[in-house]
Amino acid sequence: MGEIFLKLAEWNIHKMTNDILVKQFVIDKLIDVDADVICLLEYLRDTGIEENLKEKYWFEESNTISGNKVFIAVKKELAPDGIKVKNKNEVIGCYNFLHIEFLMQNGEPLSVIGVRMLSPIDASKQTPSLQKYISGLSTSFLCTGDFNIKDYRMDKWFPNISTEKMINTNCVLSDSSIIYIDKDSYEVTGFGAVDHVLHSDNINVKSEYDWKFLSCDSIYPCINKIAMGTIWNIPPAYPDHALMISNIEIN
């Protein structure tokens, strides 16, 4: 079959059910990363993103009840025959969900699933249905998204499913994908790694969290000054999660 190498970009772009177009820097960042597969969470249809991706990518978005959608784009050169939606329906009380499948250049199928666990999260109730769904897949798979579960808890809730290996980039916030705040004061109360990639055993995934986009707009505080007590009041359609970039090797 031969090995396949690809890049995956996952990003919660923080629309929070608001029908607002993202700023140009978000589009520029997606283009610059040049990922083979893109998964966006807290998405609502964005003509700016779609117009800039439509030449090189196939894409689909999920159905939604809670107001947020999942968007998945796949490079046409990776999926020459197009992509097929397998399931695009949110699981009520659990997560936003989109599952697409395509044949890679070598003729082998790959499933890509985008998921955002709804909050407040009760993992004991929300993860079993996803575990069951993944266990029923017959193809190689990548399941990526905002799980709202910290990295050290992923093995507990997905004990038999492989997860990404994080790369230490020695950059500020490189071990966090989210910044927690006090809802009243907007002061930073903590940090966490909640964006992940679950994958089949024949796939290796090495990921990193990229916060460089913070320098693109004055709405964000200086990355070097973000600490406990910093004001982090980010409006809708400005991403408030790190962009997770993953290098994928499929054996």
mmCIF file of C-alpha atoms in Angstrom:
data_model
loop_
_atom_site.group_PDB
_atom_site.id
_atom_site.type_symbol
_atom_site.label_atom_id
_atom_site.label_comp_id
_atom_site.label_asym_id
_atom_site.label_seq_id
_atom_site.Cartn_x
_atom_site.Cartn_y
_atom_site.Cartn_z
ATOM 1 C CA MET A 1 0.000 0.000 0.000
ATOM 2 C CA GLY A 2 2.844 2.421 0.855
ATOM 3 C CA GLU A 3 2.941 5.175 3.420
ATOM 4 C CA ILE A 4 0.870 8.347 3.153
ATOM 5 C CA PHE A 5 2.015 11.575 4.819
ATOM 6 C CA LEU A 6 -0.362 14.464 5.357
ATOM 7 C CA LYS A 7 -0.925 17.531 7.503
ATOM 8 C CA LEU A 8 -4.051 18.102 9.573
ATOM 9 C CA ALA A 9 -5.124 21.498 10.933
ATOM 10 C CA GLU A 10 -7.841 21.664 13.606
ATOM 11 C CA TRP A 11 -9.120 24.985 14.970
ATOM 12 C CA ASN A 12 -12.000 26.130 17.128
ATOM 13 C CA ILE A 13 -12.738 29.480 15.492
ATOM 14 C CA HIS A 14 -15.087 30.630 18.248
ATOM 15 C CA LYS A 15 -18.171 31.813 16.370
ATOM 16 C CA MET A 16 -20.320 30.750 19.333
ATOM 17 C CA THR A 17 -23.422 30.420 17.100
ATOM 18 C CA ASN A 18 -22.926 33.988 15.793
ATOM 19 C CA ASP A 19 -23.356 34.513 12.061
ATOM 20 C CA ILE A 20 -20.214 36.654 11.777
ATOM 21 C CA LEU A 21 -17.481 36.320 9.159
ATOM 22 C CA VAL A 22 -13.974 35.669 10.456
ATOM 23 C CA LYS A 23 -11.284 38.299 10.026
ATOM 24 C CA GLN A 24 -8.823 38.021 7.156
ATOM 25 C CA PHE A 25 -5.998 36.865 9.440
ATOM 26 C CA VAL A 26 -7.907 33.632 10.147
ATOM 27 C CA ILE A 27 -8.172 32.901 6.434
ATOM 28 C CA ASP A 28 -4.528 33.873 5.892
ATOM 29 C CA LYS A 29 -3.444 31.498 8.645
ATOM 30 C CA LEU A 30 -5.388 28.586 7.153
ATOM 31 C CA ILE A 31 -3.869 29.230 3.729
ATOM 32 C CA ASP A 32 -0.363 29.612 5.167
ATOM 33 C CA VAL A 33 -0.551 26.313 7.072
ATOM 34 C CA ASP A 34 -1.427 24.579 3.791
ATOM 35 C CA ALA A 35 -2.925 21.542 5.519
ATOM 36 C CA ASP A 36 -4.197 18.545 3.577
ATOM 37 C CA VAL A 37 -7.173 18.242 5.943
ATOM 38 C CA ILE A 38 -8.792 21.129 7.828
ATOM 39 C CA CYS A 39 -11.324 20.742 10.634
ATOM 40 C CA LEU A 40 -12.995 23.851 12.054
ATOM 41 C CA LEU A 41 -15.189 23.870 15.173
ATOM 42 C CA GLU A 42 -17.732 26.439 16.386
ATOM 43 C CA TYR A 43 -18.285 27.083 12.711
ATOM 44 C CA LEU A 44 -21.165 28.712 10.875
ATOM 45 C CA ARG A 45 -21.070 29.133 7.118
ATOM 46 C CA ASP A 46 -18.320 31.583 6.259
ATOM 47 C CA THR A 47 -18.110 32.754 2.652
ATOM 48 C CA GLY A 48 -14.621 34.162 3.195
ATOM 49 C CA ILE A 49 -13.232 30.803 4.262
ATOM 50 C CA GLU A 50 -15.113 28.849 1.611
ATOM 51 C CA GLU A 51 -14.239 31.185 -1.263
ATOM 52 C CA ASN A 52 -10.557 30.961 -0.398
ATOM 53 C CA LEU A 53 -10.566 27.161 -0.091
ATOM 54 C CA LYS A 54 -12.888 26.073 -2.898
ATOM 55 C CA GLU A 55 -10.216 25.911 -5.603
ATOM 56 C CA LYS A 56 -7.990 23.416 -3.780
ATOM 57 C CA TYR A 57 -10.378 21.709 -1.335
ATOM 58 C CA TRP A 58 -13.551 19.706 -1.118
ATOM 59 C CA PHE A 59 -15.534 20.639 2.001
ATOM 60 C CA GLU A 60 -18.657 19.803 3.971
ATOM 61 C CA GLU A 61 -20.321 21.052 7.141
ATOM 62 C CA SER A 62 -22.486 19.333 9.727
ATOM 63 C CA ASN A 63 -26.101 19.721 10.694
ATOM 64 C CA THR A 64 -26.650 21.332 14.057
ATOM 65 C CA ILE A 65 -29.181 21.665 16.843
ATOM 66 C CA SER A 66 -27.076 23.629 19.340
ATOM 67 C CA GLY A 67 -26.061 26.249 16.758
ATOM 68 C CA ASN A 68 -22.417 25.362 16.176
ATOM 69 C CA LYS A 69 -21.265 23.342 13.176
ATOM 70 C CA VAL A 70 -18.247 21.263 12.217
ATOM 71 C CA PHE A 71 -16.491 22.051 8.931
ATOM 72 C CA ILE A 72 -14.088 19.625 7.229
ATOM 73 C CA ALA A 73 -12.059 20.415 4.110
ATOM 74 C CA VAL A 74 -9.846 17.965 2.223
ATOM 75 C CA LYS A 75 -7.369 18.824 -0.514
ATOM 76 C CA LYS A 76 -8.556 17.645 -3.899
ATOM 77 C CA GLU A 77 -5.154 16.172 -4.683
ATOM 78 C CA LEU A 78 -5.412 13.964 -1.572
ATOM 79 C CA ALA A 79 -8.973 12.889 -2.423
ATOM 80 C CA PRO A 80 -9.116 12.874 -6.246
ATOM 81 C CA ASP A 81 -12.580 11.274 -6.297
ATOM 82 C CA GLY A 82 -14.113 13.704 -3.824
ATOM 83 C CA ILE A 83 -15.370 13.226 -0.275
ATOM 84 C CA LYS A 84 -18.494 11.474 0.954
ATOM 85 C CA VAL A 85 -20.515 12.433 4.025
ATOM 86 C CA LYS A 86 -21.118 9.401 6.229
ATOM 87 C CA ASN A 87 -22.798 11.181 9.148
ATOM 88 C CA LYS A 88 -23.382 14.889 9.748
ATOM 89 C CA ASN A 89 -25.816 14.872 12.649
ATOM 90 C CA GLU A 90 -25.162 16.332 16.081
ATOM 91 C CA VAL A 91 -25.679 13.946 18.988
ATOM 92 C CA ILE A 92 -28.071 15.748 21.311
ATOM 93 C CA GLY A 93 -26.472 16.643 24.626
ATOM 94 C CA CYS A 94 -23.129 15.178 23.550
ATOM 95 C CA TYR A 95 -21.327 16.806 20.633
ATOM 96 C CA ASN A 96 -21.335 18.520 17.251
ATOM 97 C CA PHE A 97 -20.338 15.877 14.722
ATOM 98 C CA LEU A 98 -19.259 15.370 11.117
ATOM 99 C CA HIS A 99 -17.872 12.183 9.566
ATOM 100 C CA ILE A 100 -16.583 12.196 6.011
ATOM 101 C CA GLU A 101 -14.763 9.487 4.058
ATOM 102 C CA PHE A 102 -12.650 9.492 0.917
ATOM 103 C CA LEU A 103 -10.261 7.386 -1.114
ATOM 104 C CA MET A 104 -6.663 8.587 -0.941
ATOM 105 C CA GLN A 105 -4.339 8.627 -3.946
ATOM 106 C CA ASN A 106 -3.334 5.021 -3.198
ATOM 107 C CA GLY A 107 -6.964 3.864 -3.326
ATOM 108 C CA GLU A 108 -7.268 3.260 0.414
ATOM 109 C CA PRO A 109 -10.206 4.779 2.334
ATOM 110 C CA LEU A 110 -9.744 7.228 5.193
ATOM 111 C CA SER A 111 -12.422 8.428 7.601
ATOM 112 C CA VAL A 112 -12.124 11.901 9.095
ATOM 113 C CA ILE A 113 -14.364 12.822 11.994
ATOM 114 C CA GLY A 114 -14.705 16.286 13.482
ATOM 115 C CA VAL A 115 -16.205 16.591 16.942
ATOM 116 C CA ARG A 116 -16.822 19.276 19.546
ATOM 117 C CA MET A 117 -17.962 18.055 22.940
ATOM 118 C CA LEU A 118 -20.746 20.275 24.250
ATOM 119 C CA SER A 119 -20.203 22.089 27.521
ATOM 120 C CA PRO A 120 -20.664 21.894 30.397
ATOM 121 C CA ILE A 121 -19.195 18.470 29.798
ATOM 122 C CA ASP A 122 -20.056 15.249 31.595
ATOM 123 C CA ALA A 123 -17.587 12.871 29.967
ATOM 124 C CA SER A 124 -19.150 9.818 31.617
ATOM 125 C CA LYS A 125 -22.326 10.492 29.600
ATOM 126 C CA GLN A 126 -20.844 12.054 26.461
ATOM 127 C CA THR A 127 -17.942 9.790 25.530
ATOM 128 C CA PRO A 128 -19.572 6.303 25.385
ATOM 129 C CA SER A 129 -21.518 7.036 22.199
ATOM 130 C CA LEU A 130 -18.389 8.324 20.463
ATOM 131 C CA GLN A 131 -16.381 5.295 21.584
ATOM 132 C CA LYS A 132 -19.108 3.041 20.201
ATOM 133 C CA TYR A 133 -19.214 4.924 16.902
ATOM 134 C CA ILE A 134 -15.447 4.756 16.434
ATOM 135 C CA SER A 135 -15.339 1.054 17.316
ATOM 136 C CA GLY A 136 -17.739 0.392 14.434
ATOM 137 C CA LEU A 137 -15.499 1.961 11.781
ATOM 138 C CA SER A 138 -14.037 -0.367 9.168
ATOM 139 C CA THR A 139 -11.555 2.167 7.743
ATOM 140 C CA SER A 140 -8.454 3.923 8.993
ATOM 141 C CA PHE A 141 -9.610 7.030 10.836
ATOM 142 C CA LEU A 142 -8.718 10.395 12.298
ATOM 143 C CA CYS A 143 -11.107 11.871 14.850
ATOM 144 C CA THR A 144 -10.143 15.410 15.753
ATOM 145 C CA GLY A 145 -11.656 18.346 17.543
ATOM 146 C CA ASP A 146 -12.358 20.193 20.756
ATOM 147 C CA PHE A 147 -13.032 17.417 23.245
ATOM 148 C CA ASN A 148 -13.233 19.700 26.295
ATOM 149 C CA ILE A 149 -11.198 16.964 28.005
ATOM 150 C CA LYS A 150 -7.687 17.648 29.272
ATOM 151 C CA ASP A 151 -4.887 15.553 27.827
ATOM 152 C CA TYR A 152 -4.211 13.502 30.954
ATOM 153 C CA ARG A 153 -7.863 12.383 31.030
ATOM 154 C CA MET A 154 -8.130 11.201 27.427
ATOM 155 C CA ASP A 155 -6.821 7.712 28.237
ATOM 156 C CA LYS A 156 -9.519 7.325 30.874
ATOM 157 C CA TRP A 157 -12.375 8.201 28.548
ATOM 158 C CA PHE A 158 -10.925 6.596 25.382
ATOM 159 C CA PRO A 159 -8.860 3.768 26.892
ATOM 160 C CA ASN A 160 -8.471 1.630 23.769
ATOM 161 C CA ILE A 161 -8.003 4.371 21.184
ATOM 162 C CA SER A 162 -4.678 5.960 20.253
ATOM 163 C CA THR A 163 -4.196 9.710 20.720
ATOM 164 C CA GLU A 164 -1.732 12.231 19.326
ATOM 165 C CA LYS A 165 1.814 12.694 20.616
ATOM 166 C CA MET A 166 2.396 16.341 21.478
ATOM 167 C CA ILE A 167 5.611 18.063 20.391
ATOM 168 C CA ASN A 168 7.234 20.397 22.915
ATOM 169 C CA THR A 169 8.036 23.508 20.882
ATOM 170 C CA ASN A 170 9.308 25.477 23.898
ATOM 171 C CA CYS A 171 7.034 28.338 22.829
ATOM 172 C CA VAL A 172 4.728 30.276 25.155
ATOM 173 C CA LEU A 173 1.453 28.376 25.680
ATOM 174 C CA SER A 174 2.736 25.436 23.589
ATOM 175 C CA ASP A 175 1.338 22.947 26.122
ATOM 176 C CA SER A 176 -2.142 24.496 26.097
ATOM 177 C CA SER A 177 -4.904 24.724 23.524
ATOM 178 C CA ILE A 178 -7.337 26.714 25.630
ATOM 179 C CA ILE A 179 -7.241 29.545 28.159
ATOM 180 C CA TYR A 180 -9.744 29.320 31.009
ATOM 181 C CA ILE A 181 -11.324 32.503 32.365
ATOM 182 C CA ASP A 182 -13.593 33.687 35.138
ATOM 183 C CA LYS A 183 -16.920 34.306 33.402
ATOM 184 C CA ASP A 184 -17.604 37.507 35.303
ATOM 185 C CA SER A 185 -14.214 39.231 35.318
ATOM 186 C CA TYR A 186 -12.680 37.642 32.171
ATOM 187 C CA GLU A 187 -9.486 37.100 34.140
ATOM 188 C CA VAL A 188 -7.374 34.089 33.199
ATOM 189 C CA THR A 189 -7.806 31.283 35.740
ATOM 190 C CA GLY A 190 -5.860 28.492 34.064
ATOM 191 C CA PHE A 191 -4.731 26.674 30.945
ATOM 192 C CA GLY A 192 -5.413 23.293 29.385
ATOM 193 C CA ALA A 193 -4.908 20.991 26.421
ATOM 194 C CA VAL A 194 -8.366 19.974 25.205
ATOM 195 C CA ASP A 195 -7.962 19.761 21.397
ATOM 196 C CA HIS A 196 -6.921 16.284 20.327
ATOM 197 C CA VAL A 197 -6.660 13.658 17.598
ATOM 198 C CA LEU A 198 -7.899 10.117 18.106
ATOM 199 C CA HIS A 199 -6.653 7.727 15.432
ATOM 200 C CA SER A 200 -6.497 4.138 14.290
ATOM 201 C CA ASP A 201 -3.463 2.057 15.258
ATOM 202 C CA ASN A 202 -1.942 2.135 11.773
ATOM 203 C CA ILE A 203 -1.554 5.919 11.986
ATOM 204 C CA ASN A 204 1.103 7.998 13.767
ATOM 205 C CA VAL A 205 0.215 11.554 14.793
ATOM 206 C CA LYS A 206 2.558 14.253 16.075
ATOM 207 C CA SER A 207 0.856 17.525 16.993
ATOM 208 C CA GLU A 208 1.605 20.991 18.271
ATOM 209 C CA TYR A 209 -0.473 23.944 19.454
ATOM 210 C CA ASP A 210 0.167 27.149 17.511
ATOM 211 C CA TRP A 211 -0.713 30.528 19.069
ATOM 212 C CA LYS A 212 1.223 32.738 16.643
ATOM 213 C CA PHE A 213 -2.030 34.207 15.314
ATOM 214 C CA LEU A 214 -2.327 36.260 18.513
ATOM 215 C CA SER A 215 0.074 38.787 17.006
ATOM 216 C CA CYS A 216 -2.261 39.369 14.041
ATOM 217 C CA ASP A 217 -4.846 41.528 15.808
ATOM 218 C CA SER A 218 -4.791 44.003 18.674
ATOM 219 C CA ILE A 219 -7.883 42.373 20.190
ATOM 220 C CA TYR A 220 -5.499 39.837 21.728
ATOM 221 C CA PRO A 221 -3.107 40.534 24.607
ATOM 222 C CA CYS A 222 0.607 40.053 23.962
ATOM 223 C CA ILE A 223 1.325 36.331 24.123
ATOM 224 C CA ASN A 224 4.279 36.860 26.464
ATOM 225 C CA LYS A 225 2.036 38.662 28.966
ATOM 226 C CA ILE A 226 -0.744 36.057 29.189
ATOM 227 C CA ALA A 227 -0.737 34.722 32.734
ATOM 228 C CA MET A 228 -3.065 34.154 35.664
ATOM 229 C CA GLY A 229 -5.129 37.304 36.092
ATOM 230 C CA THR A 230 -4.652 38.605 32.532
ATOM 231 C CA ILE A 231 -7.874 39.877 30.948
ATOM 232 C CA TRP A 232 -8.885 37.491 28.143
ATOM 233 C CA ASN A 233 -12.139 38.845 26.703
ATOM 234 C CA ILE A 234 -12.232 37.605 23.103
ATOM 235 C CA PRO A 235 -15.309 38.437 20.992
ATOM 236 C CA PRO A 236 -17.036 35.915 18.706
ATOM 237 C CA ALA A 237 -15.346 34.990 15.408
ATOM 238 C CA TYR A 238 -11.900 35.659 16.861
ATOM 239 C CA PRO A 239 -10.364 32.229 17.630
ATOM 240 C CA ASP A 240 -9.780 31.623 21.341
ATOM 241 C CA HIS A 241 -8.207 28.171 20.966
ATOM 242 C CA ALA A 242 -4.793 27.358 19.596
ATOM 243 C CA LEU A 243 -4.558 26.142 16.036
ATOM 244 C CA MET A 244 -3.586 22.481 16.359
ATOM 245 C CA ILE A 245 -1.265 21.311 13.575
ATOM 246 C CA SER A 246 -0.650 17.577 13.205
ATOM 247 C CA ASN A 247 1.744 15.681 10.992
ATOM 248 C CA ILE A 248 0.165 12.367 10.037
ATOM 249 C CA GLU A 249 1.826 9.157 8.854
ATOM 250 C CA ILE A 250 -0.509 6.431 7.618
ATOM 251 C CA ASN A 251 1.091 2.978 7.323
#
